[in-house]
Amino acid sequence: MDSPRHPNCIAVLTLGFLVFTIATPVSAQPGASSEAPWMNAALSPDERAALVVKEMTLDEKISLLHGTGMEGLSPISPLATGSNGGAGYVVGIPRLGIPPIQMSDAAYGVRQSGVNGRYSTALPDDLAGAASWDLDAAYEYGALIGRELRAQGYNMSLGGGVNLAREPRNGRTFEYMGEDPILAGKMVGAVIKGVQAQHVIGDIKHYALNDQESGRNAVNVNIDKRSMREGDLLAFEIGLHESNAAAVMCSYNRVNGDFACENKYLLTDVLKKDWNFPGFVLSDWQATHSTAKASAAGLDHEEPGEIFFGDVMKSAVQSGQVPIAEVDDHVRRILRSMFACGVVDDPPQKGVVDVVGGFEVAQKIAEQSIVLLKNEKSQLPLDASRVRSLAVIGAHSDVGMISGGGSAQVDPPGGNAILPPGRGQTRWGEPVWFPTSPLKAIRTKVPGAAVQYAAGADIPAAAALAKTADVAIVFAYQWESEGMDLDSLSLAERQDDLIAQVAAANPHTIVVLETGSPVTMPWLNQVNSVVEVWYAGSRGAEALANVIFGDVNPSGKLPITFPKSDADLPHPTIVKPPRESTTAGEPDEWKRIAAGLPAFQITYDEKLKVGYKWYDAEKKPVLFPFGYGLSYTTYSYSNLKVTPGKSVHLSFTVKNTGKRAGAEVAEVYASLPASAGEPPKRLVGWSKVKLNAGESREVSVEVDPLYLSIFNTDQNSWQMLLGDYTFLVGGSSQSLPLKAALSPQ
Ligand code: BGC
């Protein structure tokens, strides 16, 4: 362990019963104030920040409390001259050796690289990352983003989305980590850890309950504290605990009456007090709605401008409305995060992005995240030596694969594949197809075969082509973006008809889904194979072809349930605001939003029953359950032992009973004592195990007592109840062959 006196993004977060510290050395850079006492890297980030705060004027303090505008969202502050072109820019204080903060969106890669004349790798989307259930892959995902941010001159990431999928039609589902707080929290934590290890400030967002885009600036989410703490907020709690993320972005919506960015319960009572979060809270873009109220509630920084935390804040301090101690705390938190993450001692240097290395990481993660949903008659993998003809159909699969839009959008290296050359720029609201061609990747695998393409718009023509081929591969997509939601989980644009008619024409039909959310599948019984590739990133086609032809054995598992129909969701229709609100850029619109749009209500009365917990409790059959995913081999489970202790220790044997090497995600669920009043079971741990054909291995999983606890709102604390706990182990939430009981004393 490195010396905690030289910390990198360190924090000591107490999480119930756990204490956690990460530390690596950083060294001071010579600069204008290299002699200043706070440049001594041997001091803790808190000590260093406190020394700086003492030297600052009120104007300097205020300058750290807000951004300086953003292109497209006027007015742009004259202070923004040094901006690197990212979503946020905070001026530095050269006199004190404090650099500016250059923020960029970076959900599945660095955004806006193209318009800034730079390059960035597009990884598979965040939900795909979660489908790998692989913490090392998640760390690599974040490390790549951190490296590319630095190479482009940024020192802060705006990634780390972890809103729980209460509403799977949310247009940002692809930016989040699914429906389970423990999986989502651990995976996002590993991503942010990877980002911060590159000396980039990491961020976790959107805190909290921004679970749909429709009316996000107005909606008031009604939810009880226990459901929040055990679900939505637990994902953040675990994510922060795992990563020591230095920043939290509060969200647009209201929660139980107050906007998230002026919500004392969320920002102070839970985040800063219960979780001892030492970093800073920044508002989502235009999500600040007040000065004194927001500041007192725990908001430290306004983005992207200075409506409330600039001159107005200064006057509020001068008139005594906002105590200077409060401002000092905001400033200290921002500075300590900068010191802790190494952005003062080791500022980013612009450099060349490792393009080839990025492609390799993107492909490897895509290969681990692809989920094989159905494989009747072992249709897959295809035997390249035996396929003579293939029909490739639909979803622009001749040239590209779809990506997720909004502020997460990565400019595709090589341009938007469906636009003429030179028109590759991304535009808000327009779907972008990454230039990774499934048709080409498939042709490369079977150079001797006739591989033909049909666009799919002409359904009879596509079916006719399918009829002539040995195998038909139909691609279907569902585009999602920030600022919109899906009306339904059904595929749009007659794609269900396309699949059904191709399947009627060819008994060897494979469906490839490029979606950011679950979809319904009225044609499921007609097709042999279904492969979910999510938004597969810059090297999606190569990854997919490797799975289709068996060079890669699929190992992804669903981080989100695929229900049978919208009618089975907790809210069969998505709740829309009386009139659409928008974050669109005009100053008048901005002011209107700042004033606070009239609230409309969503009540999450499903409470604790999010995702599989809902379907389990309501006994609703689903299409594909949480945690599910097939492989080209098979696994057996045996020999479960459960040993109580400080944490509960489980061991069991997983055997690869098939003929191919593979990786199995072995999942552990627990049922709590009946007195807990919980849904039937919850995920409490997992392990992804690589096994050669015939190999068996003893697998160990430690279950953190937090994961077996309930949140007692009367005592405002986690509580592990006495009674009978049942542990269930297997390969999906609905295939759990091993079972053991434990009664803690
Ligand atoms: C999004 C954030 C994003 C910010 C800056 C907002 O519209 O909700 O996720 O980080 O814009 O682009």
PDB file of N, CA and C in Angstrom, residues 4 81 109 122 189 250 252 311 371 373 418 424 582 594 597 622 645 734:
ATOM      1  N   PRO A   4      -0.340   6.852   2.750  1.00  0.00           N
ATOM      2  CA  PRO A   4      -1.534   7.684   2.748  1.00  0.00           C
ATOM      3  C   PRO A   4      -1.197   9.180   2.865  1.00  0.00           C
ATOM      4  N   THR A  81     -12.505  32.105 -21.617  1.00  0.00           N
ATOM      5  CA  THR A  81     -11.513  32.133 -22.697  1.00  0.00           C
ATOM      6  C   THR A  81     -10.585  30.923 -22.700  1.00  0.00           C
ATOM      7  N   GLY A 109     -16.954   7.292 -23.550  1.00  0.00           N
ATOM      8  CA  GLY A 109     -15.829   7.815 -24.308  1.00  0.00           C
ATOM      9  C   GLY A 109     -15.891   9.322 -24.196  1.00  0.00           C
ATOM     10  N   ALA A 122     -14.789   5.133 -28.884  1.00  0.00           N
ATOM     11  CA  ALA A 122     -16.145   4.886 -28.393  1.00  0.00           C
ATOM     12  C   ALA A 122     -16.203   3.465 -27.840  1.00  0.00           C
ATOM     13  N   GLY A 189     -18.369   2.056  -9.673  1.00  0.00           N
ATOM     14  CA  GLY A 189     -17.220   2.340  -8.802  1.00  0.00           C
ATOM     15  C   GLY A 189     -15.917   1.953  -9.479  1.00  0.00           C
ATOM     16  N   CYS A 250     -25.632  16.596  -8.974  1.00  0.00           N
ATOM     17  CA  CYS A 250     -27.042  16.474  -8.592  1.00  0.00           C
ATOM     18  C   CYS A 250     -27.907  16.693  -9.830  1.00  0.00           C
ATOM     19  N   TYR A 252     -31.638  17.052 -12.298  1.00  0.00           N
ATOM     20  CA  TYR A 252     -32.611  18.085 -12.656  1.00  0.00           C
ATOM     21  C   TYR A 252     -33.891  18.048 -11.820  1.00  0.00           C
ATOM     22  N   ASP A 311     -22.181  36.519  -9.019  1.00  0.00           N
ATOM     23  CA  ASP A 311     -22.381  37.813  -8.343  1.00  0.00           C
ATOM     24  C   ASP A 311     -23.481  37.753  -7.294  1.00  0.00           C
ATOM     25  N   VAL A 371     -24.669 -10.440 -24.926  1.00  0.00           N
ATOM     26  CA  VAL A 371     -25.454 -11.456 -24.218  1.00  0.00           C
ATOM     27  C   VAL A 371     -26.186 -12.329 -25.245  1.00  0.00           C
ATOM     28  N   LEU A 373     -29.072 -14.532 -25.949  1.00  0.00           N
ATOM     29  CA  LEU A 373     -30.358 -14.689 -25.267  1.00  0.00           C
ATOM     30  C   LEU A 373     -31.062 -15.990 -25.639  1.00  0.00           C
ATOM     31  N   ILE A 418     -23.705   6.629 -41.840  1.00  0.00           N
ATOM     32  CA  ILE A 418     -24.790   6.676 -42.833  1.00  0.00           C
ATOM     33  C   ILE A 418     -24.860   8.028 -43.550  1.00  0.00           C
ATOM     34  N   GLY A 424     -19.823  13.958 -41.174  1.00  0.00           N
ATOM     35  CA  GLY A 424     -19.779  13.032 -40.061  1.00  0.00           C
ATOM     36  C   GLY A 424     -20.108  13.638 -38.721  1.00  0.00           C
ATOM     37  N   THR A 582     -37.896  21.575 -21.570  1.00  0.00           N
ATOM     38  CA  THR A 582     -36.682  21.279 -22.343  1.00  0.00           C
ATOM     39  C   THR A 582     -35.505  22.000 -21.724  1.00  0.00           C
ATOM     40  N   ALA A 594     -34.637  28.069 -14.753  1.00  0.00           N
ATOM     41  CA  ALA A 594     -34.019  28.474 -13.488  1.00  0.00           C
ATOM     42  C   ALA A 594     -35.089  28.849 -12.470  1.00  0.00           C
ATOM     43  N   LEU A 597     -39.820  25.133 -13.179  1.00  0.00           N
ATOM     44  CA  LEU A 597     -41.059  24.846 -13.905  1.00  0.00           C
ATOM     45  C   LEU A 597     -42.080  24.232 -12.947  1.00  0.00           C
ATOM     46  N   VAL A 622     -41.276 -13.396 -17.236  1.00  0.00           N
ATOM     47  CA  VAL A 622     -40.560 -12.427 -18.078  1.00  0.00           C
ATOM     48  C   VAL A 622     -40.018 -13.137 -19.314  1.00  0.00           C
ATOM     49  N   GLY A 645     -19.530 -15.001   9.552  1.00  0.00           N
ATOM     50  CA  GLY A 645     -18.341 -14.320  10.064  1.00  0.00           C
ATOM     51  C   GLY A 645     -18.610 -12.839   9.989  1.00  0.00           C
ATOM     52  N   GLN A 734     -33.110 -16.568 -12.219  1.00  0.00           N
ATOM     53  CA  GLN A 734     -34.141 -17.610 -12.229  1.00  0.00           C
ATOM     54  C   GLN A 734     -33.589 -19.005 -12.453  1.00  0.00           C
TER      55      GLN A 734
END
